[in-house]
Amino acid sequence: MKKMTLSLIAISFFFLSGLAQNKVTIIPTPVKMEVTKATFLVTPKTHIYVTEATRHEGEMLNEYLHQLYGFRLPVRAESPSGSAIVLSLKDGEANPEAYHLSVDENTVNIYASDTRGVFMGIQTFLQLIPPMRVGNPSVFQLFVQGVNIYDYPQFGYRGMHLDVCRHFFDVNFVKKYIDYIAMQKFNTFHWHLTEDQGWRIEIKKYPKLTEIGAWRNGTIIGRYPGTGNDGIYYGGYYTQEQIRDVVRYAAERHITIIPEIEMPGHASAAIAAYPELSCFPDESTKAPERTAWYGPTTGKQVQQAWGVFPDVFCPKENTFKFLEDVLDEVLELFPSKYIHIGGDECPKDNWKRCEHCQKLIKEKGLKDENGLQSYFIHTIEKYLNSKGRNIIGWDEILEGGLAPNATVMSWRGEAGGIEAASHNHTVIMTPSQYAYFDHTQTQKEDSVTIGGFTSLNKVYNYKPIPAQLEASKGKFILGAQANVWTEYIHYPSKVEYHIFPRMSALSEVLWTPEDRKSWDRFKSSLPDIYRKYTLWGANYFKNSEEVWKAEGK
Ligand code: ACM
Ligand code: ZN
C-alpha cells in the first residue's frame, strides 16, 4: 500500500513537472502536433475498443502496456463508453503508415486507413504515457497529456541492420531489437546471417553449414590484429523454427525482415562446411598475417579474425545449385519482397588464378573479374526474380554492370547510391560516415570499437537524398538504414550502447519533415529520451559533450 501511494505521488509529480515544462517528447517528432489543455487518465477501468480489423492492434497495444508498464486493459469489440482507447480504420489516407491520434478527457482516438498506421499511432500513444512501471496492476492512474496529432513518414524504407555473425545474438535479443525498431517507427530489419566468421541460419539440405560453419575455434583478442586468440569455441545459429517465430514476431509489429545471404565474398564459413564451393577446395584456409590462430591450421576453416578474405564462392555449376537450394529454403522462411545477396568486398585473387573462372570469363565474353562478379549477381538475380523476389546488394554490385532489377545499398559513401538512382535503380542509403553505428560516437571512447567517428549530431543532420542527385531522381531513394557490424560488439548491452541515442536521431531523419526537425529541440529532449530507454530496459550511450550540455552539466 505504502509502495502504491509513493508511486502515485511520483507519477503525479512527474506529470506536474511535465506540465510545468509543457513539453511532450515523441520520437520521431510528429508531422503535426497540437498540445491541448486536456488530460486523459489511464486506469484499470480504461478499455481498449477495437473492430474486427483492429483487434490485433489492440492486442499489440496490450502487449506493450504489459511489457513496458506492467498492466493490461480489457479489449472490447463494442461501442466505446467511459474511459476509452479507440482503435479504428477510416478511409482517406493514401499512406498506409499515416495516422491520426487525439487525446481528450475521456477518449484516446487512433485511426488510420491501414492497420500499419494504427500501429504507428499506438507507438505515439505509448510515448505519451509517463515512463514508469505501475506498482500494482489493479490500482493505478497514469496521466496522458491531451494532444491532436496527424502524422506520416517522409521515407517508406526505414531500416536497422544487425550483424549476428561476427558475434551471435539469441532470439530473445533479436526480438528486443525488433521492438526497438518498432517503437521508433522504423519498419525494416536487415538480418545479416552469413559471414566468414559464422553461418547462422539452418539450411536443412546442407546441415554442415551449421554443424561446421556456425562455429569457430577461437577469436582474436582486442583490436585487429589483436593481442592473441582467446581459444574459445564460439558460435550459434537459428533453427528454421526459431526463424519462423522471429518472422512472425516481426510481422505482428509490421516489421519486414530482409535476410542477407552473402555472396560471392564473405563466404569462408560456407566454404569451411563445403570446400567444393571454393575455386581451390584443397588449399587450406589462410589466417590474416599478424593475427593469432587457434586449433587446426589445415583444411578449410571458419575465420577467427576480422577482414576481407580471398577464398570466395567459385562461380561454377555446383555453387549456383547450392546457392539456389539455400535460397529456396530462405524464401520459404522470409516473405519479404527483397532478399539481400551481399555482393560487397569480394577479392578477385582466386578467380584470377582459377582455370574455371578464367574459362567462364572467355566463354561469356566478360571483360574481366568484375564482369564475372556482375555475371554472378545477374545469375542469382534472375533466379530470385523467377521466384517473384527482388535483390538488394551492397554498392559493389555496380561494378561490372548492375543487374537489371537490383536495389543498391550505398555504404561506401553516397556515390554508389547517386549512380544507381541516376540510372533509375532504387536505392537504400547507408553511407558509412553517417549510418555505421559500429563507429564510435565520441572521440573519448574507452572501449574497443572498429573506429570511425559518427556523432549524434552528424546522424541527426543526415539527409538521405544527396544534394548532388538530380531532383527528378530523388524518388529512387527509398530511405536509409543504420548498420551495426559486431566485430567489437560482443553482447546485447553493447549493441544498445552503440545504437542509442543515434537510432532516435535517425528516426527523425527518416520520419520527421525537414521543417519540423530541430537539433536544439532534439538535444534538449535527450533526458526524456533516456527515460524512455530506461523504461525499455535498454542500455545507452550518454557520455558525449552534446549530451552533458543537454542535461545541464
Ligand atoms: C560493408 O560494410 N562491407 C557493407
Ligand atoms: Zn573459380
Coordinates of C-alpha atoms and ligand atoms in Angstrom, one line a residue:
M1 CA 0.0 0.0 0.0
K2 CA 2.8 2.4 1.0
K3 CA 4.6 1.5 -2.2
M4 CA 1.5 2.3 -4.3
T5 CA 1.0 5.7 -2.6
L6 CA 4.6 6.6 -3.2
S7 CA 4.4 5.6 -6.9
L8 CA 1.2 7.7 -7.3
I9 CA 3.0 10.7 -5.8
A10 CA 5.9 10.0 -8.1
I11 CA 3.6 9.7 -11.1
S12 CA 1.7 12.9 -10.2
F13 CA 5.0 14.7 -9.6
F14 CA 6.2 13.5 -13.0
F15 CA 3.0 14.7 -14.6
L16 CA 3.1 18.1 -12.9
S17 CA 6.7 18.7 -13.8
G18 CA 6.0 17.6 -17.3
L19 CA 3.1 20.1 -17.4
A20 CA 5.2 22.9 -16.0
Q21 CA 7.6 22.5 -18.9
N22 CA 4.5 22.0 -21.2
K23 CA 6.7 19.6 -23.2
V24 CA 5.8 16.4 -24.9
T25 CA 8.6 14.3 -26.3
I26 CA 7.6 12.0 -29.1
I27 CA 10.5 10.4 -31.1
P28 CA 10.4 10.8 -34.0
T29 CA 8.6 14.1 -33.8
P30 CA 5.2 14.0 -35.5
V31 CA 4.4 16.0 -38.6
K32 CA 1.6 17.9 -36.9
M33 CA 1.1 18.0 -33.1
E34 CA -1.1 20.3 -31.0
V35 CA -0.8 20.0 -27.3
T36 CA -4.1 20.8 -25.6
K37 CA -5.3 21.5 -22.1
A38 CA -7.0 18.2 -21.7
T39 CA -5.6 15.2 -19.8
F40 CA -6.7 11.6 -20.0
L41 CA -6.3 9.1 -17.2
V42 CA -5.4 5.6 -17.9
T43 CA -6.7 3.4 -15.0
P44 CA -7.7 -0.3 -14.7
K45 CA -11.2 0.9 -15.8
T46 CA -9.9 2.1 -19.2
H47 CA -11.0 -0.2 -22.0
I48 CA -9.4 -0.7 -25.5
Y49 CA -12.2 -0.6 -28.1
V50 CA -11.5 -2.4 -31.4
T51 CA -13.2 -3.6 -34.5
E52 CA -12.5 -6.9 -36.2
A53 CA -9.9 -5.1 -38.3
T54 CA -8.1 -3.5 -35.4
R55 CA -8.3 -6.4 -32.8
H56 CA -4.8 -7.4 -33.5
E57 CA -3.5 -3.8 -32.9
G58 CA -5.5 -3.8 -29.6
E59 CA -3.7 -6.9 -28.6
M60 CA -0.4 -5.4 -29.5
L61 CA -1.2 -2.3 -27.5
N62 CA -1.8 -4.6 -24.5
E63 CA 1.5 -6.4 -25.2
Y64 CA 3.4 -3.2 -25.0
L65 CA 1.4 -1.9 -22.0
H66 CA 2.3 -5.1 -20.2
Q67 CA 5.9 -5.2 -21.3
L68 CA 6.6 -1.6 -20.5
Y69 CA 4.2 -0.5 -17.8
G70 CA 3.2 -3.8 -16.1
F71 CA -0.6 -3.9 -16.8
R72 CA -3.1 -5.0 -19.4
L73 CA -6.5 -3.5 -20.2
P74 CA -9.8 -5.2 -21.3
V75 CA -10.2 -5.3 -25.0
R76 CA -13.8 -4.8 -26.2
A77 CA -15.4 -5.0 -29.7
E78 CA -18.4 -2.8 -28.9
S79 CA -19.4 0.9 -28.9
P80 CA -17.0 2.9 -26.8
S81 CA -18.1 4.3 -23.5
G82 CA -16.4 5.6 -20.4
S83 CA -12.6 5.9 -20.4
A84 CA -11.8 4.6 -23.8
I85 CA -8.9 4.0 -26.2
V86 CA -10.5 3.5 -29.6
L87 CA -8.6 1.9 -32.5
S88 CA -10.3 2.1 -35.9
L89 CA -9.8 2.1 -39.6
K90 CA -11.1 5.0 -41.7
D91 CA -10.5 5.5 -45.4
G92 CA -9.0 8.7 -46.8
E93 CA -5.2 8.3 -46.4
A94 CA -3.1 7.2 -49.2
N95 CA -0.1 6.5 -47.0
P96 CA -0.7 3.2 -45.1
E97 CA 1.6 4.4 -42.2
A98 CA -0.2 7.7 -41.7
Y99 CA -2.4 8.0 -38.6
H100 CA -4.5 10.4 -36.5
L101 CA -4.3 10.4 -32.7
S102 CA -6.4 12.6 -30.4
V103 CA -6.4 12.5 -26.6
D104 CA -9.1 14.3 -24.7
E105 CA -10.6 13.9 -21.3
N106 CA -12.5 10.7 -21.9
T107 CA -11.2 9.2 -25.1
V108 CA -8.0 8.3 -26.9
N109 CA -8.8 8.0 -30.6
I110 CA -6.4 6.4 -33.0
Y111 CA -7.4 5.9 -36.6
A112 CA -5.8 5.3 -39.9
S113 CA -6.6 3.8 -43.3
D114 CA -4.4 0.7 -42.6
T115 CA -3.5 -1.3 -39.6
R116 CA 0.1 -0.2 -40.1
G117 CA -1.0 3.4 -39.4
V118 CA -3.0 2.3 -36.3
F119 CA 0.2 0.6 -35.0
M120 CA 2.2 3.8 -35.6
G121 CA -0.4 5.7 -33.6
I122 CA -0.2 3.2 -30.8
Q123 CA 3.6 3.8 -30.7
T124 CA 3.0 7.5 -30.3
F125 CA 0.3 7.0 -27.6
L126 CA 2.8 4.7 -25.6
Q127 CA 5.3 7.6 -25.6
L128 CA 2.7 9.9 -24.1
I129 CA 2.4 7.7 -21.0
P130 CA 4.8 8.6 -18.2
P131 CA 7.8 6.3 -18.4
M132 CA 7.4 4.3 -15.3
R133 CA 6.1 0.9 -14.3
V134 CA 2.9 0.7 -12.2
G135 CA 3.4 -0.7 -8.7
N136 CA 0.1 -2.6 -8.6
P137 CA -1.7 -3.5 -11.9
S138 CA -5.2 -3.3 -10.3
V139 CA -4.8 0.2 -8.8
F140 CA -3.1 2.8 -10.8
Q141 CA -3.7 6.0 -12.7
L142 CA -1.4 7.4 -15.4
F143 CA -1.9 10.9 -16.8
V144 CA -1.7 11.3 -20.5
Q145 CA -1.3 14.8 -22.0
G146 CA -4.0 15.9 -24.4
V147 CA -2.9 16.2 -28.0
N148 CA -4.1 16.2 -31.5
I149 CA -1.7 14.6 -33.9
Y150 CA -1.6 13.9 -37.6
D151 CA 1.5 12.1 -38.7
Y152 CA 3.1 10.2 -41.5
P153 CA 6.7 9.2 -42.6
Q154 CA 8.9 11.1 -45.0
F155 CA 10.5 7.8 -46.3
G156 CA 9.0 4.4 -46.9
Y157 CA 12.1 2.4 -46.1
R158 CA 13.4 2.9 -42.5
G159 CA 15.8 0.2 -41.6
M160 CA 18.1 -1.2 -39.0
H161 CA 20.7 -3.9 -39.7
L162 CA 22.3 -6.3 -37.3
D163 CA 25.3 -8.5 -37.9
V164 CA 24.7 -11.7 -36.0
C165 CA 27.7 -13.4 -37.5
R166 CA 30.8 -11.7 -36.1
H167 CA 29.0 -12.2 -32.8
F168 CA 25.9 -14.1 -32.3
F169 CA 22.7 -12.7 -30.7
D170 CA 20.0 -15.0 -29.5
V171 CA 16.3 -15.0 -30.4
N172 CA 15.4 -13.1 -27.2
F173 CA 17.7 -10.2 -28.1
V174 CA 16.7 -10.2 -31.8
K175 CA 13.1 -9.8 -30.6
K176 CA 14.1 -6.9 -28.3
Y177 CA 15.9 -5.3 -31.3
I178 CA 12.7 -5.7 -33.3
D179 CA 10.8 -3.9 -30.6
Y180 CA 13.4 -1.0 -30.6
I181 CA 12.8 -0.8 -34.4
A182 CA 9.0 -0.8 -34.0
M183 CA 8.9 1.7 -31.1
Q184 CA 10.8 4.3 -33.1
K185 CA 8.7 3.8 -36.2
F186 CA 11.3 2.1 -38.3
N187 CA 9.8 -0.7 -40.5
T188 CA 12.6 -2.9 -41.7
F189 CA 15.1 -5.3 -40.0
H190 CA 18.0 -6.3 -42.2
W191 CA 19.3 -9.5 -40.7
H192 CA 22.9 -10.2 -41.7
L193 CA 23.0 -14.0 -41.5
T194 CA 26.1 -15.3 -43.2
E195 CA 29.8 -14.4 -42.9
D196 CA 33.4 -15.5 -42.9
Q197 CA 33.2 -16.0 -39.1
G198 CA 29.9 -17.8 -38.9
W199 CA 26.9 -19.1 -40.8
R200 CA 23.8 -18.5 -38.7
I201 CA 20.8 -19.9 -40.5
E202 CA 19.8 -23.6 -40.5
I203 CA 19.6 -25.0 -44.1
K204 CA 18.1 -28.5 -44.0
K205 CA 19.6 -29.6 -47.3
Y206 CA 23.1 -28.6 -46.2
P207 CA 23.4 -29.4 -42.5
K208 CA 27.1 -28.9 -42.3
L209 CA 26.5 -25.1 -42.8
T210 CA 25.5 -25.0 -39.1
E211 CA 27.3 -28.2 -37.9
I212 CA 30.6 -26.8 -39.1
G213 CA 30.1 -23.3 -40.5
A214 CA 28.4 -21.8 -37.4
W215 CA 31.4 -22.4 -35.1
R216 CA 34.9 -21.0 -34.9
N217 CA 37.7 -22.4 -32.8
G218 CA 38.7 -19.0 -31.4
T219 CA 38.6 -15.3 -31.8
I220 CA 41.3 -12.7 -31.9
I221 CA 41.6 -10.7 -28.7
G222 CA 41.2 -6.9 -28.8
R223 CA 41.5 -4.6 -31.7
Y224 CA 42.8 -6.1 -35.0
P225 CA 45.3 -7.7 -35.5
G226 CA 44.8 -8.5 -31.8
T227 CA 47.0 -9.4 -28.9
G228 CA 46.3 -13.1 -29.2
N229 CA 43.5 -15.6 -29.6
D230 CA 41.0 -16.5 -26.9
G231 CA 40.9 -20.1 -28.0
I232 CA 37.2 -20.3 -27.1
Y233 CA 34.9 -22.4 -29.4
Y234 CA 32.3 -19.8 -30.3
G235 CA 29.2 -19.7 -32.4
G236 CA 25.5 -20.4 -32.7
Y237 CA 22.7 -20.4 -35.2
Y238 CA 19.0 -20.1 -35.6
T239 CA 16.9 -23.1 -36.4
Q240 CA 14.2 -22.7 -39.0
E241 CA 11.6 -23.0 -36.3
Q242 CA 13.2 -20.1 -34.5
I243 CA 13.4 -18.0 -37.6
R244 CA 9.7 -18.6 -38.3
D245 CA 9.0 -17.5 -34.8
V246 CA 11.0 -14.3 -35.3
V247 CA 9.5 -13.5 -38.7
R248 CA 6.0 -13.9 -37.1
Y249 CA 7.0 -11.7 -34.2
A250 CA 8.2 -9.0 -36.6
A251 CA 5.1 -9.3 -38.8
E252 CA 2.9 -8.7 -35.7
R253 CA 4.7 -5.4 -35.3
H254 CA 4.5 -4.6 -39.0
I255 CA 8.3 -5.0 -39.4
T256 CA 9.6 -6.6 -42.6
I257 CA 12.7 -8.8 -42.2
I258 CA 15.2 -8.7 -45.1
P259 CA 17.6 -11.7 -44.7
E260 CA 21.1 -11.3 -46.1
I261 CA 22.9 -14.3 -47.6
E262 CA 26.3 -13.1 -48.6
M263 CA 27.8 -13.9 -52.0
P264 CA 30.3 -14.2 -53.7
G265 CA 32.6 -12.9 -50.9
H266 CA 32.5 -13.3 -47.1
A267 CA 31.9 -17.0 -47.7
S268 CA 34.6 -18.6 -45.5
A269 CA 32.1 -20.3 -43.2
A270 CA 30.1 -21.8 -46.0
I271 CA 33.4 -23.0 -47.6
A272 CA 34.6 -24.5 -44.3
A273 CA 31.4 -26.6 -44.4
Y274 CA 31.5 -27.4 -48.1
P275 CA 35.1 -26.9 -49.5
E276 CA 33.9 -27.7 -53.1
L277 CA 32.3 -24.2 -53.2
S278 CA 35.8 -22.7 -53.4
C279 CA 38.0 -22.3 -56.5
F280 CA 40.6 -24.3 -54.7
P281 CA 39.0 -26.9 -52.4
D282 CA 42.3 -28.5 -51.4
E283 CA 44.0 -25.3 -50.3
S284 CA 44.0 -24.7 -46.6
T285 CA 42.4 -21.5 -45.2
K286 CA 44.9 -18.8 -44.5
A287 CA 44.6 -16.6 -41.4
P288 CA 45.4 -12.9 -42.0
E289 CA 49.1 -12.1 -41.2
R290 CA 49.9 -10.9 -37.7
T291 CA 46.7 -12.4 -36.3
A292 CA 46.8 -15.4 -33.8
W293 CA 45.1 -18.6 -34.7
Y294 CA 43.7 -21.4 -32.5
G295 CA 43.2 -25.0 -33.4
P296 CA 43.8 -26.9 -36.7
T297 CA 45.6 -25.0 -39.4
T298 CA 44.9 -27.3 -42.3
G299 CA 41.8 -27.7 -44.4
K300 CA 39.0 -25.1 -44.7
Q301 CA 38.3 -23.2 -41.5
V302 CA 35.9 -20.7 -40.2
Q303 CA 37.8 -17.4 -39.8
Q304 CA 38.8 -16.2 -36.4
A305 CA 39.9 -12.6 -37.2
W306 CA 38.1 -9.8 -39.0
G307 CA 38.6 -8.6 -42.5
V308 CA 38.2 -9.5 -46.2
F309 CA 39.3 -12.9 -47.3
P310 CA 40.2 -14.2 -50.8
D311 CA 38.6 -17.7 -50.5
V312 CA 35.2 -16.8 -52.1
F313 CA 32.5 -18.7 -53.9
C314 CA 33.7 -20.1 -57.3
P315 CA 31.0 -19.4 -60.0
K316 CA 30.6 -23.0 -61.1
E317 CA 27.6 -25.1 -61.6
N318 CA 27.6 -26.8 -58.2
T319 CA 28.0 -23.4 -56.4
F320 CA 24.9 -22.0 -58.2
K321 CA 23.0 -25.2 -57.4
F322 CA 24.0 -24.8 -53.8
L323 CA 23.0 -21.2 -53.6
E324 CA 19.7 -21.8 -55.3
D325 CA 18.9 -24.6 -52.9
V326 CA 19.9 -22.3 -49.9
L327 CA 17.7 -19.5 -51.3
D328 CA 14.8 -21.9 -51.8
E329 CA 14.8 -22.5 -48.1
V330 CA 15.3 -18.8 -47.3
L331 CA 12.3 -17.9 -49.5
E332 CA 10.2 -20.4 -47.6
L333 CA 11.1 -18.7 -44.3
F334 CA 11.1 -15.0 -45.3
P335 CA 8.1 -13.5 -47.2
S336 CA 9.9 -10.2 -47.9
K337 CA 9.9 -8.7 -51.4
Y338 CA 13.6 -8.2 -51.1
I339 CA 16.4 -10.6 -50.5
H340 CA 19.8 -9.1 -49.7
I341 CA 22.6 -11.0 -51.5
G342 CA 25.6 -9.1 -50.2
G343 CA 28.0 -8.5 -53.1
D344 CA 30.5 -6.4 -51.1
E345 CA 34.2 -6.9 -50.6
C346 CA 34.8 -9.8 -52.9
P347 CA 38.6 -10.1 -53.7
K348 CA 39.3 -11.4 -57.2
D349 CA 42.6 -13.1 -56.3
N350 CA 41.3 -16.7 -56.6
W351 CA 39.2 -16.0 -59.7
K352 CA 42.3 -14.7 -61.4
R353 CA 44.2 -17.9 -60.9
C354 CA 41.2 -20.3 -61.3
E355 CA 41.1 -22.2 -64.6
H356 CA 37.3 -22.5 -64.4
C357 CA 36.8 -18.8 -63.7
Q358 CA 39.1 -17.7 -66.5
K359 CA 37.4 -20.0 -68.9
L360 CA 34.0 -18.7 -67.9
I361 CA 35.1 -15.1 -68.5
K362 CA 36.1 -16.0 -72.0
E363 CA 33.1 -18.2 -72.7
K364 CA 30.6 -15.5 -71.6
G365 CA 32.5 -12.7 -73.3
L366 CA 33.1 -10.9 -69.9
K367 CA 35.6 -8.1 -69.7
D368 CA 37.4 -9.2 -66.5
E369 CA 36.8 -10.5 -63.0
N370 CA 34.5 -7.5 -62.3
G371 CA 32.5 -8.7 -65.2
L372 CA 32.4 -12.2 -63.5
Q373 CA 31.1 -10.7 -60.3
S374 CA 28.4 -9.0 -62.3
Y375 CA 27.6 -12.3 -64.0
F376 CA 27.4 -14.0 -60.6
I377 CA 24.9 -11.4 -59.3
H378 CA 22.9 -11.3 -62.5
T379 CA 22.5 -15.1 -62.3
I380 CA 21.2 -15.0 -58.8
E381 CA 19.0 -12.0 -59.6
K382 CA 17.4 -14.0 -62.4
Y383 CA 16.8 -16.9 -60.1
L384 CA 15.2 -14.7 -57.4
N385 CA 13.2 -12.7 -59.9
S386 CA 11.8 -16.0 -61.3
K387 CA 10.5 -16.7 -57.7
G388 CA 8.9 -13.2 -57.5
R389 CA 11.6 -11.6 -55.4
N390 CA 14.0 -8.7 -55.9
I391 CA 17.6 -8.4 -54.9
I392 CA 19.4 -5.8 -52.8
G393 CA 23.1 -5.7 -52.9
W394 CA 25.9 -3.5 -51.4
D395 CA 27.1 -0.9 -53.9
E396 CA 29.9 -3.1 -55.2
I397 CA 27.2 -4.7 -57.4
L398 CA 27.5 -1.6 -59.6
E399 CA 31.0 -2.8 -60.7
G400 CA 31.0 -4.6 -64.0
G401 CA 27.3 -3.7 -64.6
L402 CA 24.3 -3.6 -62.4
A403 CA 21.7 -6.4 -62.5
P404 CA 18.5 -5.0 -64.2
N405 CA 16.1 -5.0 -61.2
A406 CA 18.5 -4.6 -58.4
T407 CA 18.2 -2.2 -55.5
V408 CA 21.6 -0.8 -54.3
M409 CA 22.5 -0.3 -50.7
S410 CA 25.0 2.6 -50.8
W411 CA 27.6 2.1 -48.0
R412 CA 30.9 3.4 -49.3
G413 CA 29.6 6.9 -49.1
E414 CA 26.8 8.3 -51.2
A415 CA 28.4 7.8 -54.7
G416 CA 27.0 4.3 -55.4
G417 CA 23.5 5.5 -54.4
I418 CA 23.8 8.5 -56.7
E419 CA 25.0 6.5 -59.6
A420 CA 22.3 3.8 -59.1
A421 CA 19.5 6.4 -58.7
S422 CA 20.7 8.3 -61.8
H423 CA 20.1 5.1 -63.7
N424 CA 16.6 4.7 -62.2
H425 CA 17.5 2.0 -59.8
T426 CA 16.0 2.1 -56.3
V427 CA 18.5 2.9 -53.5
I428 CA 18.7 2.5 -49.7
M429 CA 21.3 4.9 -48.2
T430 CA 23.6 3.5 -45.5
P431 CA 26.7 5.7 -46.0
S432 CA 29.3 4.7 -43.5
Q433 CA 30.1 8.2 -42.4
Y434 CA 26.5 8.8 -41.2
A435 CA 24.9 5.4 -40.8
Y436 CA 27.5 3.0 -39.4
F437 CA 26.6 2.7 -35.8
D438 CA 29.5 0.4 -35.0
H439 CA 31.6 3.6 -35.3
T440 CA 32.4 5.4 -32.0
Q441 CA 30.1 8.4 -31.0
T442 CA 32.8 10.2 -29.0
Q443 CA 36.4 10.9 -29.6
K444 CA 37.0 9.8 -26.0
E445 CA 35.7 6.3 -26.4
D446 CA 37.4 3.9 -24.0
S447 CA 36.0 0.6 -25.2
V448 CA 37.4 -1.2 -28.2
T449 CA 35.4 -0.3 -31.3
I450 CA 36.0 -0.6 -35.0
G451 CA 36.9 3.1 -35.2
G452 CA 35.4 5.9 -37.3
F453 CA 33.6 8.8 -35.5
T454 CA 29.9 9.3 -36.2
S455 CA 28.5 11.7 -33.6
L456 CA 24.8 12.1 -32.7
N457 CA 24.8 15.5 -34.3
K458 CA 26.2 14.1 -37.6
V459 CA 23.4 11.4 -37.7
Y460 CA 20.7 14.0 -36.9
N461 CA 21.8 16.2 -39.7
Y462 CA 22.0 13.5 -42.3
K463 CA 19.8 13.9 -45.4
P464 CA 19.1 10.7 -47.3
I465 CA 18.6 12.4 -50.6
P466 CA 22.0 13.6 -51.7
A467 CA 22.3 17.2 -52.7
Q468 CA 24.2 16.3 -55.8
L469 CA 21.4 14.0 -57.1
E470 CA 19.2 15.4 -59.9
A471 CA 15.9 16.4 -58.3
S472 CA 13.8 14.1 -60.5
K473 CA 15.8 11.1 -59.3
G474 CA 15.1 11.7 -55.6
K475 CA 12.2 9.4 -55.8
F476 CA 14.6 6.4 -56.3
I477 CA 16.0 6.9 -52.7
L478 CA 13.6 4.7 -50.8
G479 CA 15.1 5.7 -47.4
A480 CA 18.0 4.9 -45.2
Q481 CA 19.3 2.4 -42.7
A482 CA 21.9 2.2 -39.9
N483 CA 24.2 -0.8 -40.0
V484 CA 25.5 -2.5 -36.8
W485 CA 28.6 -4.6 -37.5
T486 CA 29.6 -6.6 -34.5
E487 CA 33.3 -7.4 -34.7
Y488 CA 33.8 -5.4 -31.4
I489 CA 30.2 -5.7 -30.1
H490 CA 30.1 -9.0 -28.2
Y491 CA 26.8 -8.8 -26.2
P492 CA 23.4 -7.1 -26.3
S493 CA 24.1 -4.2 -23.9
K494 CA 26.9 -3.1 -26.2
V495 CA 24.6 -3.2 -29.2
E496 CA 22.3 -0.9 -27.2
Y497 CA 25.2 1.3 -26.3
H498 CA 26.1 1.7 -30.0
I499 CA 22.5 2.3 -31.3
F500 CA 21.2 4.6 -28.6
P501 CA 20.7 7.5 -28.9
R502 CA 21.8 7.6 -32.6
M503 CA 18.9 5.4 -33.7
S504 CA 16.5 8.0 -32.3
A505 CA 18.3 10.7 -34.3
L506 CA 18.0 8.6 -37.4
S507 CA 14.3 8.0 -36.7
E508 CA 13.8 11.8 -37.1
V509 CA 15.9 11.8 -40.3
L510 CA 13.5 9.2 -41.8
W511 CA 10.2 10.2 -40.4
T512 CA 10.1 13.9 -39.5
P513 CA 9.8 16.6 -42.2
E514 CA 12.8 18.8 -42.6
D515 CA 11.0 21.9 -41.3
R516 CA 9.9 20.1 -38.1
K517 CA 13.4 18.9 -37.3
S518 CA 15.5 20.8 -34.8
W519 CA 18.8 19.8 -33.3
D520 CA 18.3 22.1 -30.4
R521 CA 14.9 20.6 -29.6
F522 CA 16.2 17.1 -30.1
K523 CA 19.2 17.7 -27.9
S524 CA 17.2 19.3 -25.1
S525 CA 14.8 16.3 -25.2
L526 CA 17.6 13.8 -24.5
P527 CA 16.9 13.4 -20.8
D528 CA 13.3 12.5 -21.8
I529 CA 14.6 10.1 -24.4
Y530 CA 16.9 8.5 -21.9
R531 CA 13.9 7.9 -19.6
K532 CA 12.3 6.0 -22.5
Y533 CA 15.4 3.8 -22.9
T534 CA 15.3 3.1 -19.2
L535 CA 11.6 2.1 -19.5
W536 CA 12.6 -0.2 -22.4
G537 CA 15.3 -1.8 -20.3
A538 CA 17.9 -0.6 -22.8
N539 CA 21.5 0.5 -22.2
Y540 CA 22.6 3.7 -24.0
F541 CA 25.5 5.9 -24.6
K542 CA 25.4 9.2 -22.7
N543 CA 28.9 10.5 -22.5
S544 CA 29.1 12.9 -25.4
E545 CA 29.6 16.6 -24.7
E546 CA 26.4 17.2 -26.6
V547 CA 24.6 15.2 -24.0
W548 CA 26.2 16.7 -21.0
K549 CA 25.1 20.1 -22.2
A550 CA 21.6 18.9 -22.8
E551 CA 21.5 17.6 -19.2
G552 CA 22.8 21.0 -18.0
K553 CA 26.1 19.6 -16.7
Ligands
ACM1 C1 30.1 -3.4 -45.7 O1 30.2 -2.7 -44.7 N1 31.1 -4.2 -46.0 C2 28.9 -3.5 -46.4
ZN2 ZN 36.9 -20.3 -59.7

